[in-house]
Short mmCIF file of C-alpha atoms in Angstrom, two decimals:
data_model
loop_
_atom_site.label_atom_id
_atom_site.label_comp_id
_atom_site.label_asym_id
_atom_site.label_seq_id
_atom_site.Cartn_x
_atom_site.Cartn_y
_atom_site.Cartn_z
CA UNK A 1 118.66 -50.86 207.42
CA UNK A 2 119.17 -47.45 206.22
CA UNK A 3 116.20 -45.84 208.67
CA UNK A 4 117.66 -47.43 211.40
CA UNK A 5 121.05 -46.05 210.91
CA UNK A 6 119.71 -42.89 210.71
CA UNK A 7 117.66 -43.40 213.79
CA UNK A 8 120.81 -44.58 215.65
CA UNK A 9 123.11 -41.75 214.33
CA UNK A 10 120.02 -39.19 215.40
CA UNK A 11 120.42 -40.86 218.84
CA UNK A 12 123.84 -40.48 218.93
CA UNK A 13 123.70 -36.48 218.46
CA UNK A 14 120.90 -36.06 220.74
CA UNK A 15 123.18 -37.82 223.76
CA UNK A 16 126.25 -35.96 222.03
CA UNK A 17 123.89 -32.19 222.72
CA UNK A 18 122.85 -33.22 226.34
CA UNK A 19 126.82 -34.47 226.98
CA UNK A 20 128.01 -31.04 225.85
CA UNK A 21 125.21 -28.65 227.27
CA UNK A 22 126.75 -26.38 230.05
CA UNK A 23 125.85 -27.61 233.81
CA UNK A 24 123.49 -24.84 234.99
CA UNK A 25 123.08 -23.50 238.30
CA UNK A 26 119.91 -24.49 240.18
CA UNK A 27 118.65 -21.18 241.99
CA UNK A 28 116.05 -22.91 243.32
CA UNK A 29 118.41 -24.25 246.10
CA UNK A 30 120.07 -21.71 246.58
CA UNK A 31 119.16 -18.33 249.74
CA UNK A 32 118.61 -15.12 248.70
CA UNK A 33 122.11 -14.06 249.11
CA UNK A 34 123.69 -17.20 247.57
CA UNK A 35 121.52 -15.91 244.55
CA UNK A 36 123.05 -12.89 244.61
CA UNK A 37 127.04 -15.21 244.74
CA UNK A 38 125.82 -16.87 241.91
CA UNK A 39 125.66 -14.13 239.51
CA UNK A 40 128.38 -12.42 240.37
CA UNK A 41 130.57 -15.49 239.63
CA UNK A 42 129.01 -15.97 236.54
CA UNK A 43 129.69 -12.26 235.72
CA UNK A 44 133.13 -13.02 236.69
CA UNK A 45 133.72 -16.39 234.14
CA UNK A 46 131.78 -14.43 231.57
CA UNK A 47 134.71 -10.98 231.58
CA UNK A 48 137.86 -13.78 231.73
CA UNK A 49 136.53 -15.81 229.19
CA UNK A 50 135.62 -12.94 226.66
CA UNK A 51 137.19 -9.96 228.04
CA UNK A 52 140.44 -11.07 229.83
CA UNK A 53 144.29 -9.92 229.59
CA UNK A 54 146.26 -13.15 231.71
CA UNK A 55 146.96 -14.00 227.94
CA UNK A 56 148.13 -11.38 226.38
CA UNK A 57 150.16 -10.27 229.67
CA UNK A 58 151.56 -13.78 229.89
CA UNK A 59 152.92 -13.59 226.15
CA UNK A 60 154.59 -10.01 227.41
CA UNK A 61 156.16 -11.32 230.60
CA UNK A 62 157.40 -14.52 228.68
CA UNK A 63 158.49 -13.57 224.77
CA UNK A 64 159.94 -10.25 225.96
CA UNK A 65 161.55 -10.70 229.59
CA UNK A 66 161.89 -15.07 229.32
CA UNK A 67 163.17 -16.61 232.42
CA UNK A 68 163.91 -14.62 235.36
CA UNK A 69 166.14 -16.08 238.13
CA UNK A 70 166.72 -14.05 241.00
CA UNK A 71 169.46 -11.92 240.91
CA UNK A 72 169.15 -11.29 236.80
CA UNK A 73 168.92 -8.74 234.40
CA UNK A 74 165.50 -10.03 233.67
CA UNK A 75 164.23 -10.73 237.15
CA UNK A 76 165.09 -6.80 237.45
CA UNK A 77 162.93 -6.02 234.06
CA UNK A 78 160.28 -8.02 234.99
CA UNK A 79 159.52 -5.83 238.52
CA UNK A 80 159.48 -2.78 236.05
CA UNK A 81 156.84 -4.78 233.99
CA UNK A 82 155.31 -6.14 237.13
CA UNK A 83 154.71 -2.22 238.26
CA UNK A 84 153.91 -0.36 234.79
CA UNK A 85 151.31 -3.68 234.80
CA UNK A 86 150.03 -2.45 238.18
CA UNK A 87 149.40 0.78 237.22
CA UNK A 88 147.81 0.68 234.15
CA UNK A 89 144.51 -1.35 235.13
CA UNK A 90 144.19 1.27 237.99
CA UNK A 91 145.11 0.10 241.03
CA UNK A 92 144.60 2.12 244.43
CA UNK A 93 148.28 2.47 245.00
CA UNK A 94 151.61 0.38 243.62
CA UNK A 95 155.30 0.37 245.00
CA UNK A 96 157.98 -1.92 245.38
CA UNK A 97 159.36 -3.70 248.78
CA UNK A 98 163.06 -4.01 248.61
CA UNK A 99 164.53 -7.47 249.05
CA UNK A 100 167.72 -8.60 249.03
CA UNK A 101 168.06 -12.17 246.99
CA UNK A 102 170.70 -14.80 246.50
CA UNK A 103 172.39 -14.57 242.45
CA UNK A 104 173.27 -17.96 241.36
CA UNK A 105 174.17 -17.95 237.75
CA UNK A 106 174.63 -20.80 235.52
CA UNK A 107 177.43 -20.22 233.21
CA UNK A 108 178.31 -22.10 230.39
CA UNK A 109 175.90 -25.10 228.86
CA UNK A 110 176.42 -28.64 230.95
CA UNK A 111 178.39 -31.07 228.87
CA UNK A 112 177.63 -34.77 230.41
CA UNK A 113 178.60 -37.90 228.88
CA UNK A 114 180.19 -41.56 229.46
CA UNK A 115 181.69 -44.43 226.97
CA UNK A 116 180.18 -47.94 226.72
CA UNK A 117 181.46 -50.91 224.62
CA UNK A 118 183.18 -48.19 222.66
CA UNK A 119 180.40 -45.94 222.33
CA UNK A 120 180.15 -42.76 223.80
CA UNK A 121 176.64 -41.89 225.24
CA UNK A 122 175.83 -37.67 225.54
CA UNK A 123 173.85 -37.26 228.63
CA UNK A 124 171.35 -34.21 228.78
CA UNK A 125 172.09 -32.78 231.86
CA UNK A 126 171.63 -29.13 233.78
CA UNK A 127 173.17 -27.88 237.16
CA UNK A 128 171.02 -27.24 240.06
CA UNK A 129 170.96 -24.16 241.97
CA UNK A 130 173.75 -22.82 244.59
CA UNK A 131 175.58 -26.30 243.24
CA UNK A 132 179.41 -25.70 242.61
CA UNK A 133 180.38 -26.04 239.44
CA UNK A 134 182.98 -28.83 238.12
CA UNK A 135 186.80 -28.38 238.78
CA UNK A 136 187.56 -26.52 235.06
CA UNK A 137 188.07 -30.05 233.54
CA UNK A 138 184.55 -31.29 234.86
CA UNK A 139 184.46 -34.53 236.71
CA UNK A 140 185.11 -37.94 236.01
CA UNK A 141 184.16 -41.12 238.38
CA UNK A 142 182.57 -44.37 238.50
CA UNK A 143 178.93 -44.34 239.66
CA UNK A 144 176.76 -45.92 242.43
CA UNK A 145 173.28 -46.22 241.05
CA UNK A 146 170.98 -45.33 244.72
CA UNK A 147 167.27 -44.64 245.30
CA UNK A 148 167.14 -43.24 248.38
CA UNK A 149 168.96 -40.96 251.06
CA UNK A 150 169.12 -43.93 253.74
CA UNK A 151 170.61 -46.03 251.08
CA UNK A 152 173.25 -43.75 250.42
CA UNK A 153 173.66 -43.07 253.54
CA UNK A 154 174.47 -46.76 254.55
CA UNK A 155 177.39 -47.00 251.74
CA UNK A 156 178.88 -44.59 254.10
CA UNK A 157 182.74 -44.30 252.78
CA UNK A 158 182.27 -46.57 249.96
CA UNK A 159 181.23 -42.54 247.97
CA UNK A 160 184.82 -42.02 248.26
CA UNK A 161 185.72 -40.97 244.58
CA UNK A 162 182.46 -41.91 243.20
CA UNK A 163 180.03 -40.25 241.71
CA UNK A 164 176.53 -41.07 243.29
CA UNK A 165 173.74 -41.15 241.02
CA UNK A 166 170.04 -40.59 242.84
CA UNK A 167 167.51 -42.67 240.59
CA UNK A 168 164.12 -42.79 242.49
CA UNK A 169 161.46 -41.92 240.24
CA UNK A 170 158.26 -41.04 240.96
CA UNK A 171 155.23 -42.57 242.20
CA UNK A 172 153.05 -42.80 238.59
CA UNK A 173 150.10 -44.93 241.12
CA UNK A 174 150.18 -41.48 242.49
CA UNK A 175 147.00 -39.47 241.07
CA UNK A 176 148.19 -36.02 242.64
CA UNK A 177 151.75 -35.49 241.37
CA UNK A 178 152.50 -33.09 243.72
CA UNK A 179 152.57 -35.71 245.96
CA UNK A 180 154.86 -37.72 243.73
CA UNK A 181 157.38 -34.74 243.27
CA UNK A 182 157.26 -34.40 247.49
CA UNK A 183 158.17 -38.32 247.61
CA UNK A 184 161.16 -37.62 245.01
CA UNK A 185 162.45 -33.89 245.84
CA UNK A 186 164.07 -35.01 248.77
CA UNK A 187 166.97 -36.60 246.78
CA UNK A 188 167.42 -33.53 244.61
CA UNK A 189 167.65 -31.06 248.09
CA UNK A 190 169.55 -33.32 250.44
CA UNK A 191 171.92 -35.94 248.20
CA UNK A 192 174.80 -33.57 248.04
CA UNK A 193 174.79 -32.69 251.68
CA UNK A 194 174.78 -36.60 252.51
CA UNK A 195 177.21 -37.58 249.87
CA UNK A 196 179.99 -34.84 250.36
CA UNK A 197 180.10 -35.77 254.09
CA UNK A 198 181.89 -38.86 252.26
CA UNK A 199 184.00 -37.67 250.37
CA UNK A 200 181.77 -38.19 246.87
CA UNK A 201 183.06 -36.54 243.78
CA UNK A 202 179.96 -35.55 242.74
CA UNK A 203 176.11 -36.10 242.52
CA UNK A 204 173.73 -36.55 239.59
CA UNK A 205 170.57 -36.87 240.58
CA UNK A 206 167.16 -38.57 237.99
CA UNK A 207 164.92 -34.91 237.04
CA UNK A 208 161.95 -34.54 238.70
CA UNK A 209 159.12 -35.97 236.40
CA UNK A 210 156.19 -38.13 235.63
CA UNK A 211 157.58 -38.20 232.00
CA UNK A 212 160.29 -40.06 229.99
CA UNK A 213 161.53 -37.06 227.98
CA UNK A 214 165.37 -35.67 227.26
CA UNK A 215 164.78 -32.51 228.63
CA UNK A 216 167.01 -32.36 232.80
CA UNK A 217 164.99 -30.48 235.09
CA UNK A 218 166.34 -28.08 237.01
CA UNK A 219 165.47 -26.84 240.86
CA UNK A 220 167.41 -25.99 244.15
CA UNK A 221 169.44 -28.13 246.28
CA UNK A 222 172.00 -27.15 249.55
CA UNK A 223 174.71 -28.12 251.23
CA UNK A 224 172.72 -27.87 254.81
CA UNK A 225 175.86 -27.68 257.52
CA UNK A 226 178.33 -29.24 255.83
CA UNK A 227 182.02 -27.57 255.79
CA UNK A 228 182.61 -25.44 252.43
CA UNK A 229 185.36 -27.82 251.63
CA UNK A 230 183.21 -30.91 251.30
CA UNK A 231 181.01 -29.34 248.69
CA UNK A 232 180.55 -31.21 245.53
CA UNK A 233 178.65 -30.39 241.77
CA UNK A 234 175.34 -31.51 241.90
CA UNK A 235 173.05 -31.65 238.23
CA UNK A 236 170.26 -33.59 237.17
CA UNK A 237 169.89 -35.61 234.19
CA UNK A 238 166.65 -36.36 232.29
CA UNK A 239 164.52 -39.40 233.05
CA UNK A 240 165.70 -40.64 229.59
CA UNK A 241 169.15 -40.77 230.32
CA UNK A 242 168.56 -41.75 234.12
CA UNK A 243 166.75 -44.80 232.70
CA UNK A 244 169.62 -45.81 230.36
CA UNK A 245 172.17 -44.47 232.41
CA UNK A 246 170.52 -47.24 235.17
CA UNK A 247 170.52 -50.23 232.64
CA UNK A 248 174.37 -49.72 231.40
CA UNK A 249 175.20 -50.03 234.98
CA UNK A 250 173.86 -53.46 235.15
CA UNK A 251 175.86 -54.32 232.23
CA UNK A 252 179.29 -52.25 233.54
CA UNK A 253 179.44 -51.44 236.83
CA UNK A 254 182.99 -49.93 236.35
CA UNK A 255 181.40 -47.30 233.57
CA UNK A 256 182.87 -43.53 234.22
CA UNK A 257 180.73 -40.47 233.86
CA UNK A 258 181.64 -37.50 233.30
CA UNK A 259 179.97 -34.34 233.59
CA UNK A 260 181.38 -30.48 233.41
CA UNK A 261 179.50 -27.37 234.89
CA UNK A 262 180.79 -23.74 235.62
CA UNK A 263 177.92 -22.35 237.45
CA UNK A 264 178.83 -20.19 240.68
CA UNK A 265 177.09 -18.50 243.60
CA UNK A 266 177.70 -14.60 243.78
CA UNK A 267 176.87 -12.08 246.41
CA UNK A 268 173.25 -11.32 247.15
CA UNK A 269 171.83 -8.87 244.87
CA UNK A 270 169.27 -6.38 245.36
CA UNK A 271 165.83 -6.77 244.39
CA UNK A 272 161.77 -6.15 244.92
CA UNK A 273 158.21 -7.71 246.15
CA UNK A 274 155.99 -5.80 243.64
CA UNK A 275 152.99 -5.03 245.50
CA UNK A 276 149.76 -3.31 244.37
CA UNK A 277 146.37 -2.73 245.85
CA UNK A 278 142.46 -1.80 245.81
CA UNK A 279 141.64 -0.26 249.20
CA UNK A 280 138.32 -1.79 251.02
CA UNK A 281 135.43 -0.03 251.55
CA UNK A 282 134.29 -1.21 255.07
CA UNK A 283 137.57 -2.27 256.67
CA UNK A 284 140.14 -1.28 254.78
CA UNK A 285 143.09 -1.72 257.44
CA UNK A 286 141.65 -5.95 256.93
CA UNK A 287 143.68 -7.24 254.00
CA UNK A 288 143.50 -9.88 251.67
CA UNK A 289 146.56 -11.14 249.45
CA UNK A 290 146.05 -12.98 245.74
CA UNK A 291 149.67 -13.12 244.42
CA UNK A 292 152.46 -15.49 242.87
CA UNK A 293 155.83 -16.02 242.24
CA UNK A 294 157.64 -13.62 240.03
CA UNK A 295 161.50 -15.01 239.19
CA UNK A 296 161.57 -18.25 237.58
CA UNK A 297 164.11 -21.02 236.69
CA UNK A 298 166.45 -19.55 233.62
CA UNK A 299 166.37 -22.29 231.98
CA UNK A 300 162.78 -21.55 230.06
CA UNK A 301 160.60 -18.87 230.04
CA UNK A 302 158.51 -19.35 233.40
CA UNK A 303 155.26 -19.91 231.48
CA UNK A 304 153.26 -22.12 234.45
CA UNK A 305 155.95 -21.83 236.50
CA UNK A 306 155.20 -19.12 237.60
CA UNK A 307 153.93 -17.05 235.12
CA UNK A 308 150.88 -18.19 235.03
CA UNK A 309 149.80 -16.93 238.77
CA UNK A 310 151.63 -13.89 238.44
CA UNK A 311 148.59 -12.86 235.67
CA UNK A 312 145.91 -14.71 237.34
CA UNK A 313 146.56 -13.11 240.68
CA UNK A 314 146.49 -9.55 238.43
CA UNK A 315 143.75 -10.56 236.65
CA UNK A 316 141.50 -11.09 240.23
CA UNK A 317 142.13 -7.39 240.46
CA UNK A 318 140.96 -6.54 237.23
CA UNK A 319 137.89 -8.39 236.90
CA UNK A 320 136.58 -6.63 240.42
CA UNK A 321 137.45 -3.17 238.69
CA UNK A 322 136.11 -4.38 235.49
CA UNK A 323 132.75 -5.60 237.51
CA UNK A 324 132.97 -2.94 239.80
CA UNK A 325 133.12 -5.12 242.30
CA UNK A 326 134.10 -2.67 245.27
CA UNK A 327 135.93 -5.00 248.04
CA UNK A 328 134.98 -4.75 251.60
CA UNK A 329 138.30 -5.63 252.75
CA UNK A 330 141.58 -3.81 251.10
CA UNK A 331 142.33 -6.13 248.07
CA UNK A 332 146.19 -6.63 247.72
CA UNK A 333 147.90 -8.07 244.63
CA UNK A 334 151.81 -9.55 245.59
CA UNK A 335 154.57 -10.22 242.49
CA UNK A 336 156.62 -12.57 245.16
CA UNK A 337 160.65 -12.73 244.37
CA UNK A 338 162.65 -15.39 245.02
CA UNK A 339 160.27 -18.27 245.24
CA UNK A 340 162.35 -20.71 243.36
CA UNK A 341 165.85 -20.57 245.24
CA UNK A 342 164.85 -18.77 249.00
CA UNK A 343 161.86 -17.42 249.36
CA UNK A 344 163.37 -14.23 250.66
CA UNK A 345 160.77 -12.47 248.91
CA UNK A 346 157.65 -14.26 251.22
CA UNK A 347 160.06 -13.86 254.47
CA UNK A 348 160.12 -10.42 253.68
CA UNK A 349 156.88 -9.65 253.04
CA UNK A 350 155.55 -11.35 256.24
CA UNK A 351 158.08 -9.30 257.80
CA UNK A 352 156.89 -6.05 256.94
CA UNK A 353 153.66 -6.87 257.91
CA UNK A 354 154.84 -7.98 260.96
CA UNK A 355 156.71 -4.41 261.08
CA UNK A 356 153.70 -2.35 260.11
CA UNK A 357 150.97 -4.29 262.07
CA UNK A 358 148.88 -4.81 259.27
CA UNK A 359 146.06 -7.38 259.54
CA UNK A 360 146.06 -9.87 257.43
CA UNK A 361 142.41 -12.01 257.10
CA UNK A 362 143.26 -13.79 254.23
CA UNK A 363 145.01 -15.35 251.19
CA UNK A 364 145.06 -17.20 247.64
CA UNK A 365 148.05 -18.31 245.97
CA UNK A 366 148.11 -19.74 242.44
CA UNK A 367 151.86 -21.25 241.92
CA UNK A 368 150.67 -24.96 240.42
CA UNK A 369 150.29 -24.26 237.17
CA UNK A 370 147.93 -22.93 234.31
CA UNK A 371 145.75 -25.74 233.59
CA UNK A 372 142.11 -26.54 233.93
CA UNK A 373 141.04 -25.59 237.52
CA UNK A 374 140.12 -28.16 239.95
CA UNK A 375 139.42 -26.46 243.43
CA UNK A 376 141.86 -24.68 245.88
CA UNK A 377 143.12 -26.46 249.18
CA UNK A 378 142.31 -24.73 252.58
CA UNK A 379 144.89 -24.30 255.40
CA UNK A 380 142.67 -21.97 257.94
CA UNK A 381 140.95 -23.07 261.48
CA UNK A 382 138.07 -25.25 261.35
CA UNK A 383 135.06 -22.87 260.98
CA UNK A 384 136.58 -21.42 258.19
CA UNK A 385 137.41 -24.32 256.48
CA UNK A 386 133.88 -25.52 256.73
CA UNK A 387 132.58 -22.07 255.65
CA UNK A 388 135.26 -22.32 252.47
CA UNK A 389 133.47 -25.95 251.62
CA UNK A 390 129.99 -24.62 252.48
CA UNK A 391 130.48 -22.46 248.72
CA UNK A 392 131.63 -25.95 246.91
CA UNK A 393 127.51 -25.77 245.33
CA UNK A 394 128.43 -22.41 243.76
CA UNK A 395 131.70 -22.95 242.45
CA UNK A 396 130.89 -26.73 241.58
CA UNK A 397 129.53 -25.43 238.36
CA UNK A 398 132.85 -23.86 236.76
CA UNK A 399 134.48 -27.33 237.61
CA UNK A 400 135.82 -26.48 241.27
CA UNK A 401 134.83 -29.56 243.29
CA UNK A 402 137.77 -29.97 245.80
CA UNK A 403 138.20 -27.74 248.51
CA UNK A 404 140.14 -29.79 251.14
CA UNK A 405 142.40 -29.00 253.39
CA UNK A 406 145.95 -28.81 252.77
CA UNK A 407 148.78 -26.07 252.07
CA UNK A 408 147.93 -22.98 251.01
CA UNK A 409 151.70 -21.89 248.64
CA UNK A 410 155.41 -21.03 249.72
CA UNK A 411 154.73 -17.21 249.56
CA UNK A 412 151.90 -16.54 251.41
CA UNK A 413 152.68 -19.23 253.97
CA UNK A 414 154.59 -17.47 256.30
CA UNK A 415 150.95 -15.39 257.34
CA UNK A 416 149.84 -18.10 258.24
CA UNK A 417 147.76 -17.92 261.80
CA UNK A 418 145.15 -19.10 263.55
CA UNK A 419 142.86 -16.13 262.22
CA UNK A 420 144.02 -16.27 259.29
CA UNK A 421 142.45 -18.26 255.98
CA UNK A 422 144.78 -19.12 253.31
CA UNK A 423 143.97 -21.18 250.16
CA UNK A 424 146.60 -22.28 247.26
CA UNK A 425 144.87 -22.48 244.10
CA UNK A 426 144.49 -25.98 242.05
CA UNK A 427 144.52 -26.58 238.76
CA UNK A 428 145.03 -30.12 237.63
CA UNK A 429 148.51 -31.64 237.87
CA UNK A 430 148.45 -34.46 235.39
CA UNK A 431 150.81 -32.44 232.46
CA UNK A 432 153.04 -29.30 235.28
CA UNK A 433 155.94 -31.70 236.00
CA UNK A 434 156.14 -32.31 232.19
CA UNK A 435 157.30 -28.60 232.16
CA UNK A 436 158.61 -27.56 235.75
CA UNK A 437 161.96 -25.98 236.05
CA UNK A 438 162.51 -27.22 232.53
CA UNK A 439 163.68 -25.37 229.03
CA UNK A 440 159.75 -26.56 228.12
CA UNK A 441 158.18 -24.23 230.32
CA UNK A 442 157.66 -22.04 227.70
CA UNK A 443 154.27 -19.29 226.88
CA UNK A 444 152.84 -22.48 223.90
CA UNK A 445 152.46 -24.50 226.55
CA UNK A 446 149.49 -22.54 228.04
CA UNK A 447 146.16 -22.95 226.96
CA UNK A 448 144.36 -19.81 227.03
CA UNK A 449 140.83 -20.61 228.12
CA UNK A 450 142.25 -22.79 230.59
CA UNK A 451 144.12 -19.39 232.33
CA UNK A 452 141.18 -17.32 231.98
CA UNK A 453 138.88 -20.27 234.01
CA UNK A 454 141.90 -20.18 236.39
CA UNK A 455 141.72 -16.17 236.82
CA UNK A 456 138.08 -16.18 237.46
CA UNK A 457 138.27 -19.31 239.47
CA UNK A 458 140.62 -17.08 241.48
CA UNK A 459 138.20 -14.01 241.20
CA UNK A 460 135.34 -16.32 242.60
CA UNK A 461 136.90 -17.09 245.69
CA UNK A 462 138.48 -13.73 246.53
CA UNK A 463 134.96 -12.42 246.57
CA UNK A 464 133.50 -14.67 248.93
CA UNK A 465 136.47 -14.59 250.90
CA UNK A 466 135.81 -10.62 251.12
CA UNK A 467 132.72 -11.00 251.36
CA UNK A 468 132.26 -13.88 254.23
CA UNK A 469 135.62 -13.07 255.90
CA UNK A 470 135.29 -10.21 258.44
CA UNK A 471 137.31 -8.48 260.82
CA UNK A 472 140.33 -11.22 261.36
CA UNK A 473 137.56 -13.54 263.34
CA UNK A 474 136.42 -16.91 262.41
CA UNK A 475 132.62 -17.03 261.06
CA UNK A 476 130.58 -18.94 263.57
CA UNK A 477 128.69 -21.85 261.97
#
């Protein structure tokens, strides 16, 4: 009995060695050039993993600036760091685009509560952004529990007075839950428009979340075309509270809420697109962006979201100059402002380029998070996109098996054209709504292996995009 345990156990660890051995690259199928792609990847993995800053840069950006909302003292620190950043791995050239950017600031901490059967309930809730805040008393009202637009639309004048509480959650059948946050989001944007047209008093709206947690989740919403005089608070409380909040209805439909915000929109402040940049070799006036997102929500420290593809996107620069990896194409690294409540930062960009006639082949955007990679998604014509999916056995390897069409990101779309091949970087989504636009979304909740794979996931991409990618044109099959 004893030998065969042993036997069994010995079994057990051989299976356990073959599970855990690293899946190696086959050169045999692979062309003399795709040879050549193979170890240059593999030289790009092996500097993140044991030679890479994202970390360290990420614990900078977060512990010492924290959230940066555009319009903010640290929003204005953070280009500073953004540039010093920029010019200490060596960059060709650095300099800042001047943008102008909206300055919503939150004021004092939400207070949110109601009573039932004599006990009073605290509600953890946070404004959204550009909402009003509260008459100075805050705002108290009875509340219609809907789960869609069209459903509050059809109560129509029956808002009058009310408070109008938006509780669809998401999709959980949903693998992707990006795709269960763009089923959900359109509550949080549009409710208030729909609901002041009525006459609501307000509009609380469930957070934006896979989870069940007591932490509100912030994000932007707008008023659209209606009048300045219909505008009414908007917040979100936290799938906790939206749950409970939803069964107390059942059992008193006449229950008030009351909720209190001082948040306020001021004039546009002035800001900068930090922009850095490794000049190509062959055809330098080509260029190729990798950037992300550099303001964040206040309410954390804009860890994954998005300080995670602001270091990444550096990072793809400094592996190349750490490789010596010379691009053929110029090589340009964008901070993007004003992601989170415009995207006047993107618009502006795009502009300029517009402006200056640059020629734009190409462009990666990592703004989903910090966790394990899972493949990028492709929005470029169809010989491109094939010749994107044609590299799926090289990067297959470091755990990059989709590449399917879809968006690209917020700040690079606005290049988009025919010509032009831009890919959005994708980690996987399972735990980035647990932290998005939340006090959560703080630098412990990145793993650091997990951003270095990201950054030379990035790095991988960017050089066969160079490399494949020529002269604005698509590749013919």
């Amino acid at each position: 009995m004893k030998k065969l345990s042993l036997l069994v156990l010995g079994a057990i660890f051989i299976i356990s060695c073959n599970q855990n051995q690293e899946k190696k690259v086959d050169p045999s199928n692979f062309s003399s050039e795709e040879k050549i792609d193979s170890t240059k990847i593999k030289t790009l993995f092996n500097s993140a993993l044991t030679e890479g800053k994202s970390y360290e840069w990420l614990r900078d950006l977060t512990q010492n600036i924290g959230g940066r909302l555009s319009g903010s003292p640290e929003a204005a620190k953070s280009v500073i760091w953004g540039k010093q950043l920029m010019q200490e791995i060596g960059l060709d050239s650095v300099w800042l685009q001047p943008v102008m950017v909206p300055h919503w600031v939150r004021g004092e901490k939400e207070v949110a509560n109601y009573t039932l059967n004599g006990t009073k309930k605290n509600v953890p809730i946070c404004a959204l952004g550009f909402s009003i805040a509260t008459q100075k008393n805050g705002v108290t009202a009875e509340v219609l529990d809907v789960k869609s637009l069209d459903e509050a639309k059809s109560l129509g004048a029956k808002m009058k007075g009310k408070i109008v509480f938006f509780n669809r959650p998401f999709d959980n059948t949903l693998i992707n839950t990006f795709k269960a946050y763009g089923g959900c989001v359109d509550q949080r944007v549009a409710g208030a428009a729909i609901c002041g047209k009525f006459g609501a008093k307000g509009v609380i709206v469930r957070s934006m979340t896979n989870g069940v947690d007591d932490y509100p989740h912030t994000g932007t919403m707008s008023y659209r075309d209606l009048p300045k005089e219909k505008y009414i608070p908007t917040a979100a409380i936290s799938s906790r509270a939206a749950n409970i909040l939803s069964n107390d209805l059942k059992t008193n439909p006449n229950l008030k809420f009351y909720f209190k915000q001082s948040c306020k929109n001021l004039p546009d402040a002035p800001s900068f697109n930090v922009v850095g940049e490794i000049k190509g070799t062959e055809t330098p006036e080509n260029i190729m962006v990798v950037g992300g997102h550099l303001d964040s929500w206040d309410l954390g420290e804009g860890a994954h979201d998005d300080g995670t593809g602001i270091v990444q996107s550096l990072e793809v620069a400094y592996l190349f100059k750490k490789n010596n990896i010379k691009p053929k194409n110029t090589l340009r690294v964008v901070f993007f402002m004003n992601e989170e409540n415009g995207t006047r930062g993107a618009k502006k960009y795009a502009e300029l380029a517009k402006l200056n006639k640059e020629n734009h082949i190409g462009g990666l955007e990592s703004d989903a998070g910090g966790h394990t990679p899972r493949g990028f998604s492709i929005d470029a014509n169809a010989v491109n996109t094939k010749l994107l999916q044609s590299w799926k056995k090289l990067l297959s390897p470091y755990g990059l098996h989709d590449l399917d069409k879809g968006g690209s990101g917020a700040d690079i779309g606005p290049l988009k054209g025919e010509n032009v091949t831009l890919v959005g970087y994708r980690p996987d989504s399972q735990r980035y709504f647990d932290y998005h636009h939340t006090s959560t979304d703080t630098f412990d909740k990145v793993n650091k292996r997990e951003l270095e794979l990201g950054s030379a996931s990035m790095a991988s991409i960017i050089y066969l995009m160079d490399k494949y990618l020529y002269n604005n044109t698509p590749i013919k099959p």
